[in-house]
């Protein structure tokens, strides 16, 4: 029986797994999975922000083809994804956790069963209903957002009811109750380590020494990276000190370790059921987090810490290995459809099956479009970025990048520029003009503004005596 388990995190950068080189972090279960897997060392997100990255995973297509290139509902997409193809192919299918498909956040998305856990409170969210029924005084059950969005904080919930363990528990329940007369597709999708960085106690004490220092280029190269990253998530604008970012990094690592613990529990459930050997297990994330690198935090940029993601696949019949050719989330759909024995038209995908026709040497990434677009092409060793805001190209001959070496006479640059320009020309949404960060901040001086659970505002207001004023706008 060919079972499939997808383990997916949010905002987890490539270098946050001990087996992949980070000796500071504790990830024993991901390390064990890596020892049984094909590890893809140069996997890059098709877009360094949640919604378009996940939509490209869903469709197997780049943002230039889908038109979904930012966290905007109007471009969130409506296509059928590969989950429905696997379900139609005879699989029992279940999804637990965050999907972040804005056009239908609580729909089936092609699964027979869903246990939903989206970031913000809304009618029908399975995790919200569970927590509000058990802890009616807890409003920020995924951590406090708004002005605390990038501030490390301890979860208001005990470990057993933390959003990460809720995904682990529901996944284990599904495996234990699974009727193995048909193959299984299970997606276990964790919100963490996405901000707010809020591990449960006492997991927040797992890292109490300084982690590795964030990477910062030489002063003469800072202008290049500041142009690529922008001001939105700069540490200077957020008034974040070196000590602040080191504490944040430790809480981010703690979130990763608590996810790792759940992954171990889920895999043990497979072993207890006798399904481990017959299950393809795929682990990845939608994008990274700069975590102080380049004097910034967050995502939305083509620097390595934002767009380089982990990908490992335990593929029954394939020996553990390390592969360094570039790949992308768009490759997951054709890879899993081929494994499941489900016919598909390769022309429907920009991705390829990583275990049969893996002959591509370039991958792309995109954030925004038009005057606000940034685009990248990489072979895993060299990277070319085009930034519409500056109407300039940036070339890096190492990944992670160190210094801009753009030279139009360089034959490597010439070849990559031809490919990147062709990708940009193919962008189906290329004429779209979105509001720039600078324009937005002039009209919204307190940006990023409120990102709280607006659905619960009435209940929050009712919890405060009327003689006190509270700003929930």
CSV table of C-alpha atoms in Angstrom, one decimal:
chain,number,residue,atom,x,y,z
A,1,UNK,CA,0.0,0.0,0.0
A,2,UNK,CA,1.4,3.4,-1.0
A,3,UNK,CA,0.7,5.8,1.8
A,4,UNK,CA,1.6,9.5,1.8
A,5,UNK,CA,2.3,11.8,4.8
A,6,UNK,CA,3.1,15.5,4.2
A,7,UNK,CA,4.6,17.3,7.1
A,8,UNK,CA,4.5,21.1,6.5
A,9,UNK,CA,5.6,24.0,8.5
A,10,UNK,CA,5.3,27.8,8.1
A,11,UNK,CA,8.2,30.2,7.8
A,12,UNK,CA,10.9,27.6,8.6
A,13,UNK,CA,14.2,28.5,7.0
A,14,UNK,CA,16.5,25.8,5.6
A,15,UNK,CA,19.2,26.0,8.3
A,16,UNK,CA,17.0,25.1,11.2
A,17,UNK,CA,17.6,21.3,11.3
A,18,UNK,CA,20.6,19.8,13.2
A,19,UNK,CA,21.1,17.1,10.5
A,20,UNK,CA,21.4,19.8,7.9
A,21,UNK,CA,24.2,21.6,9.7
A,22,UNK,CA,22.8,23.6,12.6
A,23,UNK,CA,24.5,22.3,15.7
A,24,UNK,CA,22.7,24.7,18.0
A,25,UNK,CA,19.2,23.5,17.3
A,26,UNK,CA,17.6,20.4,18.7
A,27,UNK,CA,15.6,18.4,16.1
A,28,UNK,CA,16.1,14.7,16.9
A,29,UNK,CA,13.0,13.5,15.0
A,30,UNK,CA,13.8,15.5,11.8
A,31,UNK,CA,17.3,14.3,12.1
A,32,UNK,CA,16.1,10.7,12.1
A,33,UNK,CA,13.8,11.4,9.2
A,34,UNK,CA,16.7,12.9,7.3
A,35,UNK,CA,18.7,9.7,7.8
A,36,UNK,CA,16.0,7.8,6.0
A,37,UNK,CA,15.3,10.4,3.3
A,38,UNK,CA,16.5,12.0,0.1
A,39,UNK,CA,17.5,15.4,1.3
A,40,UNK,CA,17.3,18.2,-1.3
A,41,UNK,CA,19.9,20.8,-0.3
A,42,UNK,CA,18.8,23.5,-2.7
A,43,UNK,CA,15.0,23.8,-2.5
A,44,UNK,CA,13.6,27.3,-3.0
A,45,UNK,CA,10.1,28.6,-2.5
A,46,UNK,CA,8.2,29.8,-5.6
A,47,UNK,CA,7.2,32.8,-3.5
A,48,UNK,CA,8.6,34.0,-0.2
A,49,UNK,CA,5.2,34.6,1.4
A,50,UNK,CA,2.5,32.2,2.6
A,51,UNK,CA,-0.5,32.4,0.2
A,52,UNK,CA,1.3,32.3,-3.2
A,53,UNK,CA,3.9,29.7,-2.0
A,54,UNK,CA,1.1,27.4,-0.8
A,55,UNK,CA,-0.9,28.0,-3.9
A,56,UNK,CA,2.1,27.0,-6.1
A,57,UNK,CA,2.4,23.9,-4.0
A,58,UNK,CA,-1.3,23.2,-4.5
A,59,UNK,CA,-1.2,23.7,-8.3
A,60,UNK,CA,2.3,22.7,-9.2
A,61,UNK,CA,2.6,26.1,-11.0
A,62,UNK,CA,4.7,29.2,-10.5
A,63,UNK,CA,3.1,32.6,-9.6
A,64,UNK,CA,3.7,33.9,-13.1
A,65,UNK,CA,1.2,31.2,-14.3
A,66,UNK,CA,-1.3,31.3,-11.4
A,67,UNK,CA,-1.4,35.1,-10.9
A,68,UNK,CA,-1.2,34.5,-7.2
A,69,UNK,CA,1.9,36.3,-6.1
A,70,UNK,CA,1.1,37.9,-2.7
A,71,UNK,CA,-1.1,37.5,0.4
A,72,UNK,CA,-4.0,39.1,-1.5
A,73,UNK,CA,-7.5,37.6,-1.6
A,74,UNK,CA,-8.3,38.9,-5.0
A,75,UNK,CA,-5.4,36.9,-6.5
A,76,UNK,CA,-5.6,33.9,-4.2
A,77,UNK,CA,-6.7,31.5,-7.0
A,78,UNK,CA,-9.5,29.0,-7.4
A,79,UNK,CA,-8.0,26.0,-9.2
A,80,UNK,CA,-8.3,22.4,-8.2
A,81,UNK,CA,-5.2,21.1,-6.6
A,82,UNK,CA,-3.4,17.8,-6.6
A,83,UNK,CA,-5.0,16.7,-3.3
A,84,UNK,CA,-8.3,16.2,-5.1
A,85,UNK,CA,-6.5,14.1,-7.8
A,86,UNK,CA,-5.1,11.8,-5.1
A,87,UNK,CA,-8.4,11.5,-3.3
A,88,UNK,CA,-10.1,10.7,-6.7
A,89,UNK,CA,-7.4,8.1,-7.3
A,90,UNK,CA,-8.7,6.0,-4.4
A,91,UNK,CA,-6.9,7.5,-1.3
A,92,UNK,CA,-8.4,8.2,2.1
A,93,UNK,CA,-7.4,11.8,2.6
A,94,UNK,CA,-7.2,14.1,5.6
A,95,UNK,CA,-5.7,17.5,6.2
A,96,UNK,CA,-4.9,18.8,9.7
A,97,UNK,CA,-3.9,22.4,10.4
A,98,UNK,CA,-3.1,25.5,8.4
A,99,UNK,CA,-3.7,25.6,4.6
A,100,UNK,CA,-4.1,29.4,4.0
A,101,UNK,CA,-6.0,29.2,0.8
A,102,UNK,CA,-7.9,32.5,1.0
A,103,UNK,CA,-10.5,31.9,-1.6
A,104,UNK,CA,-12.0,28.9,0.4
A,105,UNK,CA,-10.2,28.7,3.8
A,106,UNK,CA,-12.6,26.2,5.3
A,107,UNK,CA,-13.6,24.2,2.2
A,108,UNK,CA,-12.6,20.6,1.6
A,109,UNK,CA,-9.7,21.6,-0.8
A,110,UNK,CA,-9.9,18.1,-2.2
A,111,UNK,CA,-9.7,16.2,1.1
A,112,UNK,CA,-12.3,13.8,2.5
A,113,UNK,CA,-11.7,15.2,6.0
A,114,UNK,CA,-10.3,18.5,7.4
A,115,UNK,CA,-9.4,19.6,10.9
A,116,UNK,CA,-8.9,23.3,10.2
A,117,UNK,CA,-6.5,25.5,12.1
A,118,UNK,CA,-6.0,28.8,10.3
A,119,UNK,CA,-4.2,31.8,11.8
A,120,UNK,CA,-7.1,34.1,12.6
A,121,UNK,CA,-10.4,33.4,14.3
A,122,UNK,CA,-13.3,32.7,12.0
A,123,UNK,CA,-16.6,30.7,12.1
A,124,UNK,CA,-15.9,27.1,11.4
A,125,UNK,CA,-12.3,27.0,12.5
A,126,UNK,CA,-11.9,23.7,14.2
A,127,UNK,CA,-9.0,24.7,16.5
A,128,UNK,CA,-10.7,28.0,17.5
A,129,UNK,CA,-13.9,26.2,18.5
A,130,UNK,CA,-11.9,23.7,20.6
A,131,UNK,CA,-9.9,26.4,22.4
A,132,UNK,CA,-12.7,28.8,22.9
A,133,UNK,CA,-14.8,26.0,24.4
A,134,UNK,CA,-12.1,25.0,26.8
A,135,UNK,CA,-10.4,28.3,27.5
A,136,UNK,CA,-13.0,31.1,26.9
A,137,UNK,CA,-10.7,33.7,28.4
A,138,UNK,CA,-7.9,33.1,25.9
A,139,UNK,CA,-8.3,35.3,22.8
A,140,UNK,CA,-4.8,35.2,21.3
A,141,UNK,CA,-4.4,31.4,21.2
A,142,UNK,CA,-1.9,31.5,18.4
A,143,UNK,CA,0.1,34.3,20.2
A,144,UNK,CA,-0.6,38.0,20.4
A,145,UNK,CA,-0.2,39.7,17.0
A,146,UNK,CA,-0.3,43.4,16.1
A,147,UNK,CA,2.5,45.3,18.0
A,148,UNK,CA,3.7,41.9,19.5
A,149,UNK,CA,3.9,40.1,16.1
A,150,UNK,CA,7.7,39.8,16.1
A,151,UNK,CA,8.2,39.8,19.8
A,152,UNK,CA,9.1,36.4,21.5
A,153,UNK,CA,6.3,35.4,23.9
A,154,UNK,CA,5.2,32.4,25.9
A,155,UNK,CA,1.9,30.8,24.8
A,156,UNK,CA,-1.1,31.3,27.1
A,157,UNK,CA,-1.9,27.6,26.6
A,158,UNK,CA,-0.3,24.5,28.1
A,159,UNK,CA,1.6,22.2,25.8
A,160,UNK,CA,-1.2,19.7,25.4
A,161,UNK,CA,-3.5,22.4,23.9
A,162,UNK,CA,-1.0,24.4,22.1
A,163,UNK,CA,-1.8,24.8,18.3
A,164,UNK,CA,1.3,22.7,17.4
A,165,UNK,CA,0.3,19.8,19.6
A,166,UNK,CA,-3.3,20.0,18.4
A,167,UNK,CA,-2.1,19.3,14.9
A,168,UNK,CA,0.0,16.4,16.3
A,169,UNK,CA,-2.9,14.9,18.3
A,170,UNK,CA,-5.4,15.1,15.4
A,171,UNK,CA,-2.9,13.5,13.0
A,172,UNK,CA,-2.2,10.7,15.4
A,173,UNK,CA,-5.9,10.1,16.0
A,174,UNK,CA,-6.4,9.8,12.2
A,175,UNK,CA,-3.5,7.3,11.8
A,176,UNK,CA,-4.7,5.2,14.7
A,177,UNK,CA,-8.3,5.0,13.4
A,178,UNK,CA,-7.2,4.6,9.8
A,179,UNK,CA,-8.8,1.8,7.8
A,180,UNK,CA,-5.9,0.5,5.9
A,181,UNK,CA,-8.0,-1.2,3.2
A,182,UNK,CA,-7.1,1.9,1.0
A,183,UNK,CA,-4.0,4.0,0.8
A,184,UNK,CA,-3.7,7.1,3.0
A,185,UNK,CA,-2.9,10.8,2.2
A,186,UNK,CA,-2.4,12.8,5.4
A,187,UNK,CA,-1.3,16.4,5.5
A,188,UNK,CA,-0.1,17.7,8.9
A,189,UNK,CA,0.4,21.4,8.5
A,190,UNK,CA,1.8,23.5,11.4
A,191,UNK,CA,1.5,27.2,11.8
A,192,UNK,CA,4.8,27.5,13.7
A,193,UNK,CA,7.5,28.7,13.6
A,194,UNK,CA,5.6,31.5,11.9
A,195,UNK,CA,5.2,34.6,14.2
A,196,UNK,CA,4.1,35.2,16.8
A,197,UNK,CA,7.0,33.1,18.1
A,198,UNK,CA,5.0,31.6,21.1
A,199,UNK,CA,6.2,28.2,22.3
A,200,UNK,CA,4.5,26.7,25.4
A,201,UNK,CA,6.2,26.6,28.8
A,202,UNK,CA,8.7,25.3,29.6
A,203,UNK,CA,9.8,24.8,25.9
A,204,UNK,CA,10.7,28.5,25.7
A,205,UNK,CA,13.6,27.7,28.0
A,206,UNK,CA,15.1,25.2,25.6
A,207,UNK,CA,17.5,27.7,24.3
A,208,UNK,CA,19.0,30.1,26.9
A,209,UNK,CA,22.4,30.8,25.4
A,210,UNK,CA,23.1,33.1,22.5
A,211,UNK,CA,22.4,31.4,19.1
A,212,UNK,CA,24.6,32.0,16.1
A,213,UNK,CA,24.8,35.7,15.2
A,214,UNK,CA,22.7,36.9,12.4
A,215,UNK,CA,24.5,37.4,9.1
A,216,UNK,CA,25.3,40.9,8.1
A,217,UNK,CA,27.2,41.9,5.0
A,218,UNK,CA,30.0,44.3,4.9
A,219,UNK,CA,28.9,48.0,5.2
A,220,UNK,CA,29.7,48.6,1.5
A,221,UNK,CA,27.3,45.9,0.5
A,222,UNK,CA,24.4,46.8,2.9
A,223,UNK,CA,22.8,49.1,0.3
A,224,UNK,CA,22.3,46.3,-2.1
A,225,UNK,CA,20.5,44.1,0.4
A,226,UNK,CA,18.5,46.9,1.9
A,227,UNK,CA,17.2,47.7,-1.5
A,228,UNK,CA,16.2,44.0,-2.0
A,229,UNK,CA,14.6,43.7,1.4
A,230,UNK,CA,13.0,47.1,1.8
A,231,UNK,CA,12.0,48.8,5.1
A,232,UNK,CA,9.0,46.9,6.0
A,233,UNK,CA,10.8,44.3,8.2
A,234,UNK,CA,14.0,46.2,8.9
A,235,UNK,CA,15.3,45.9,12.5
A,236,UNK,CA,15.9,49.7,12.5
A,237,UNK,CA,12.2,50.4,11.7
A,238,UNK,CA,11.0,47.9,14.2
A,239,UNK,CA,13.5,49.2,16.8
A,240,UNK,CA,14.8,45.7,17.4
A,241,UNK,CA,18.2,45.5,19.1
A,242,UNK,CA,20.8,42.7,18.7
A,243,UNK,CA,19.8,41.3,22.1
A,244,UNK,CA,16.1,41.4,21.0
A,245,UNK,CA,16.8,39.4,17.8
A,246,UNK,CA,18.9,36.8,19.7
A,247,UNK,CA,16.0,36.2,22.1
A,248,UNK,CA,13.6,36.0,19.2
A,249,UNK,CA,15.8,33.5,17.5
A,250,UNK,CA,15.8,31.3,20.6
A,251,UNK,CA,12.0,31.4,20.8
A,252,UNK,CA,11.8,30.7,17.0
A,253,UNK,CA,14.1,27.7,17.6
A,254,UNK,CA,11.9,26.5,20.5
A,255,UNK,CA,8.9,26.6,18.1
A,256,UNK,CA,10.8,24.5,15.6
A,257,UNK,CA,11.7,22.0,18.4
A,258,UNK,CA,8.1,21.7,19.6
A,259,UNK,CA,7.1,21.0,16.0
A,260,UNK,CA,9.9,18.4,15.8
A,261,UNK,CA,8.5,16.7,18.9
A,262,UNK,CA,5.0,16.4,17.2
A,263,UNK,CA,6.7,15.0,14.0
A,264,UNK,CA,8.3,12.3,16.2
A,265,UNK,CA,4.9,11.4,17.7
A,266,UNK,CA,3.2,11.3,14.3
A,267,UNK,CA,5.9,9.1,12.8
A,268,UNK,CA,5.8,6.8,15.9
A,269,UNK,CA,2.1,6.4,15.3
A,270,UNK,CA,2.9,5.2,11.7
A,271,UNK,CA,5.4,2.7,13.1
A,272,UNK,CA,2.9,1.4,15.7
A,273,UNK,CA,0.4,0.9,12.9
A,274,UNK,CA,3.0,-0.9,10.8
A,275,UNK,CA,2.7,1.7,8.1
A,276,UNK,CA,6.1,3.4,8.3
A,277,UNK,CA,8.0,1.4,5.6
A,278,UNK,CA,5.1,1.8,3.1
A,279,UNK,CA,4.7,5.6,3.6
A,280,UNK,CA,6.3,8.3,1.6
A,281,UNK,CA,7.0,11.1,4.1
A,282,UNK,CA,7.7,14.5,2.8
A,283,UNK,CA,8.8,17.4,5.0
A,284,UNK,CA,9.0,21.0,3.9
A,285,UNK,CA,8.0,24.6,4.6
A,286,UNK,CA,6.5,27.4,2.6
A,287,UNK,CA,9.3,30.0,3.0
A,288,UNK,CA,12.0,31.1,5.5
A,289,UNK,CA,12.6,33.9,8.0
A,290,UNK,CA,15.5,36.3,8.0
A,291,UNK,CA,15.9,36.1,11.8
A,292,UNK,CA,18.1,39.1,11.9
A,293,UNK,CA,20.1,38.4,8.8
A,294,UNK,CA,20.7,41.5,6.7
A,295,UNK,CA,19.4,43.5,9.7
A,296,UNK,CA,15.8,42.3,9.0
A,297,UNK,CA,13.2,39.9,10.2
A,298,UNK,CA,10.4,38.1,8.4
A,299,UNK,CA,10.2,37.2,4.7
A,300,UNK,CA,9.1,38.7,1.3
A,301,UNK,CA,12.6,38.9,-0.2
A,302,UNK,CA,14.8,36.8,-2.4
A,303,UNK,CA,17.7,36.6,0.1
A,304,UNK,CA,18.6,33.0,1.0
A,305,UNK,CA,17.3,33.1,4.6
A,306,UNK,CA,13.8,34.1,3.3
A,307,UNK,CA,13.5,31.9,0.1
A,308,UNK,CA,15.7,28.8,0.9
A,309,UNK,CA,13.6,26.0,2.5
A,310,UNK,CA,14.1,22.5,3.7
A,311,UNK,CA,12.9,19.5,1.7
A,312,UNK,CA,13.4,15.9,2.5
A,313,UNK,CA,11.5,12.9,1.2
A,314,UNK,CA,11.5,9.4,2.6
A,315,UNK,CA,10.6,7.6,-0.6
A,316,UNK,CA,10.0,3.9,-0.3
A,317,UNK,CA,12.5,2.1,-2.5
A,318,UNK,CA,14.9,5.0,-2.7
A,319,UNK,CA,18.1,5.0,-0.7
A,320,UNK,CA,18.9,7.9,1.5
A,321,UNK,CA,20.9,10.5,-0.4
A,322,UNK,CA,21.7,14.2,-0.7
A,323,UNK,CA,20.9,16.0,-3.9
A,324,UNK,CA,22.1,19.5,-4.7
A,325,UNK,CA,20.3,20.2,-8.0
A,326,UNK,CA,17.7,23.0,-7.5
A,327,UNK,CA,14.1,22.2,-6.8
A,328,UNK,CA,10.9,23.9,-5.7
A,329,UNK,CA,7.5,23.4,-4.1
A,330,UNK,CA,6.1,23.2,-7.6
A,331,UNK,CA,7.7,19.8,-7.9
A,332,UNK,CA,5.7,18.2,-5.1
A,333,UNK,CA,2.5,17.7,-7.0
A,334,UNK,CA,3.9,15.8,-10.0
A,335,UNK,CA,6.2,13.9,-7.6
A,336,UNK,CA,3.4,12.6,-5.4
A,337,UNK,CA,1.0,12.0,-8.3
A,338,UNK,CA,3.6,9.8,-10.0
A,339,UNK,CA,4.3,8.0,-6.7
A,340,UNK,CA,0.6,7.3,-6.2
A,341,UNK,CA,0.3,6.0,-9.8
A,342,UNK,CA,-2.2,8.7,-10.8
A,343,UNK,CA,-2.1,9.8,-14.5
A,344,UNK,CA,-1.5,13.5,-15.1
A,345,UNK,CA,-0.5,15.8,-17.9
A,346,UNK,CA,3.0,17.1,-17.4
A,347,UNK,CA,2.0,20.3,-19.3
A,348,UNK,CA,-0.4,21.1,-16.4
A,349,UNK,CA,2.6,21.6,-14.1
A,350,UNK,CA,5.7,23.8,-14.0
A,351,UNK,CA,7.2,21.2,-11.6
A,352,UNK,CA,8.7,17.8,-12.4
A,353,UNK,CA,8.8,14.4,-10.7
A,354,UNK,CA,11.9,14.6,-8.5
A,355,UNK,CA,12.4,10.8,-8.7
A,356,UNK,CA,12.1,10.1,-12.4
A,357,UNK,CA,12.5,13.1,-14.7
A,358,UNK,CA,14.5,15.4,-12.5
A,359,UNK,CA,16.6,17.0,-15.2
A,360,UNK,CA,15.8,20.7,-14.7
A,361,UNK,CA,18.7,23.0,-13.7
A,362,UNK,CA,16.8,26.3,-12.8
A,363,UNK,CA,14.0,27.3,-10.5
A,364,UNK,CA,12.2,30.6,-10.1
A,365,UNK,CA,10.6,32.7,-7.3
A,366,UNK,CA,8.4,35.8,-7.4
A,367,UNK,CA,6.9,38.2,-4.9
A,368,UNK,CA,4.4,40.8,-6.2
A,369,UNK,CA,4.3,42.0,-9.8
A,370,UNK,CA,4.4,45.1,-11.9
A,371,UNK,CA,6.1,48.0,-10.3
A,372,UNK,CA,6.2,46.1,-7.0
A,373,UNK,CA,7.5,42.9,-8.3
A,374,UNK,CA,10.7,41.0,-7.4
A,375,UNK,CA,11.8,38.0,-9.3
A,376,UNK,CA,14.6,35.4,-8.9
A,377,UNK,CA,16.2,32.6,-10.9
A,378,UNK,CA,18.8,30.2,-9.4
A,379,UNK,CA,20.7,27.1,-10.3
A,380,UNK,CA,21.5,26.5,-6.6
A,381,UNK,CA,25.0,28.0,-7.0
A,382,UNK,CA,24.3,31.3,-8.7
A,383,UNK,CA,21.3,33.6,-8.2
A,384,UNK,CA,20.0,36.5,-10.3
A,385,UNK,CA,17.3,38.8,-8.9
A,386,UNK,CA,15.4,41.6,-10.6
A,387,UNK,CA,13.8,44.2,-8.4
A,388,UNK,CA,11.2,46.4,-10.2
A,389,UNK,CA,11.4,49.1,-7.6
A,390,UNK,CA,15.0,49.9,-8.5
A,391,UNK,CA,14.8,48.5,-12.1
A,392,UNK,CA,18.0,46.7,-11.4
A,393,UNK,CA,19.5,43.2,-11.5
A,394,UNK,CA,21.5,41.7,-8.7
A,395,UNK,CA,23.8,38.7,-9.3
A,396,UNK,CA,25.3,36.5,-6.6
A,397,UNK,CA,27.8,33.8,-7.3
A,398,UNK,CA,27.2,32.0,-4.0
A,399,UNK,CA,24.2,30.7,-2.1
A,400,UNK,CA,23.8,32.0,0.5
A,401,UNK,CA,24.7,35.3,-1.2
A,402,UNK,CA,27.5,37.5,0.0
A,403,UNK,CA,28.1,40.3,-2.5
A,404,UNK,CA,26.4,41.6,-5.7
A,405,UNK,CA,28.6,40.8,-8.7
A,406,UNK,CA,26.2,41.9,-11.4
A,407,UNK,CA,28.1,42.3,-14.7
A,408,UNK,CA,26.0,42.1,-18.0
A,409,UNK,CA,29.2,40.8,-19.8
A,410,UNK,CA,29.4,37.8,-17.5
A,411,UNK,CA,28.2,34.8,-19.6
A,412,UNK,CA,26.5,33.2,-16.5
A,413,UNK,CA,24.7,36.5,-15.9
A,414,UNK,CA,23.7,36.7,-19.6
A,415,UNK,CA,22.2,33.2,-19.5
A,416,UNK,CA,20.3,33.7,-16.3
A,417,UNK,CA,19.0,37.1,-17.4
A,418,UNK,CA,17.6,35.6,-20.6
A,419,UNK,CA,15.7,33.0,-18.5
A,420,UNK,CA,14.5,35.5,-15.9
A,421,UNK,CA,13.3,38.0,-18.5
A,422,UNK,CA,11.4,35.2,-20.2
A,423,UNK,CA,9.8,34.3,-16.9
A,424,UNK,CA,8.9,37.9,-16.2
A,425,UNK,CA,7.4,38.3,-19.7
A,426,UNK,CA,5.2,35.2,-19.0
A,427,UNK,CA,3.8,36.7,-15.8
A,428,UNK,CA,0.0,36.6,-16.3
A,429,UNK,CA,-0.4,39.4,-13.7
A,430,UNK,CA,2.5,41.5,-14.9
A,431,UNK,CA,0.5,44.7,-15.5
A,432,UNK,CA,-0.9,44.7,-12.0
A,433,UNK,CA,0.0,47.8,-10.0
A,434,UNK,CA,-0.3,47.1,-6.2
A,435,UNK,CA,0.1,49.8,-3.5
A,436,UNK,CA,3.7,50.2,-2.6
A,437,UNK,CA,4.9,50.0,1.0
A,438,UNK,CA,5.9,53.7,1.0
A,439,UNK,CA,2.5,54.8,-0.2
A,440,UNK,CA,0.7,52.6,2.3
A,441,UNK,CA,2.7,53.8,5.3
A,442,UNK,CA,2.0,57.4,4.5
A,443,UNK,CA,-1.8,56.7,4.8
A,444,UNK,CA,-1.4,54.1,7.5
A,445,UNK,CA,1.3,55.6,9.8
A,446,UNK,CA,0.9,52.7,12.4
A,447,UNK,CA,1.5,50.0,9.8
A,448,UNK,CA,1.4,47.0,10.2
A,449,UNK,CA,-1.6,48.1,12.1
A,450,UNK,CA,-3.9,45.6,13.8
A,451,UNK,CA,-3.7,42.0,12.9
A,452,UNK,CA,-5.8,40.7,15.8
A,453,UNK,CA,-8.7,38.2,15.8
A,454,UNK,CA,-11.3,40.7,14.7
A,455,UNK,CA,-14.0,38.0,14.9
A,456,UNK,CA,-13.5,38.0,18.7
A,457,UNK,CA,-13.5,41.7,19.3
A,458,UNK,CA,-17.0,41.8,20.8
A,459,UNK,CA,-16.0,39.2,23.3
A,460,UNK,CA,-12.8,41.0,24.1
A,461,UNK,CA,-14.7,44.2,24.6
A,462,UNK,CA,-17.1,42.5,26.9
A,463,UNK,CA,-14.2,41.2,29.1
A,464,UNK,CA,-13.1,44.8,29.9
A,465,UNK,CA,-15.2,46.9,32.4
A,466,UNK,CA,-16.9,49.8,30.7
A,467,UNK,CA,-15.0,52.4,32.6
A,468,UNK,CA,-11.8,51.3,30.8
A,469,UNK,CA,-10.9,52.1,27.2
A,470,UNK,CA,-9.4,49.5,24.9
A,471,UNK,CA,-8.3,50.0,21.3
A,472,UNK,CA,-9.2,47.0,19.1
A,473,UNK,CA,-9.4,48.9,15.8
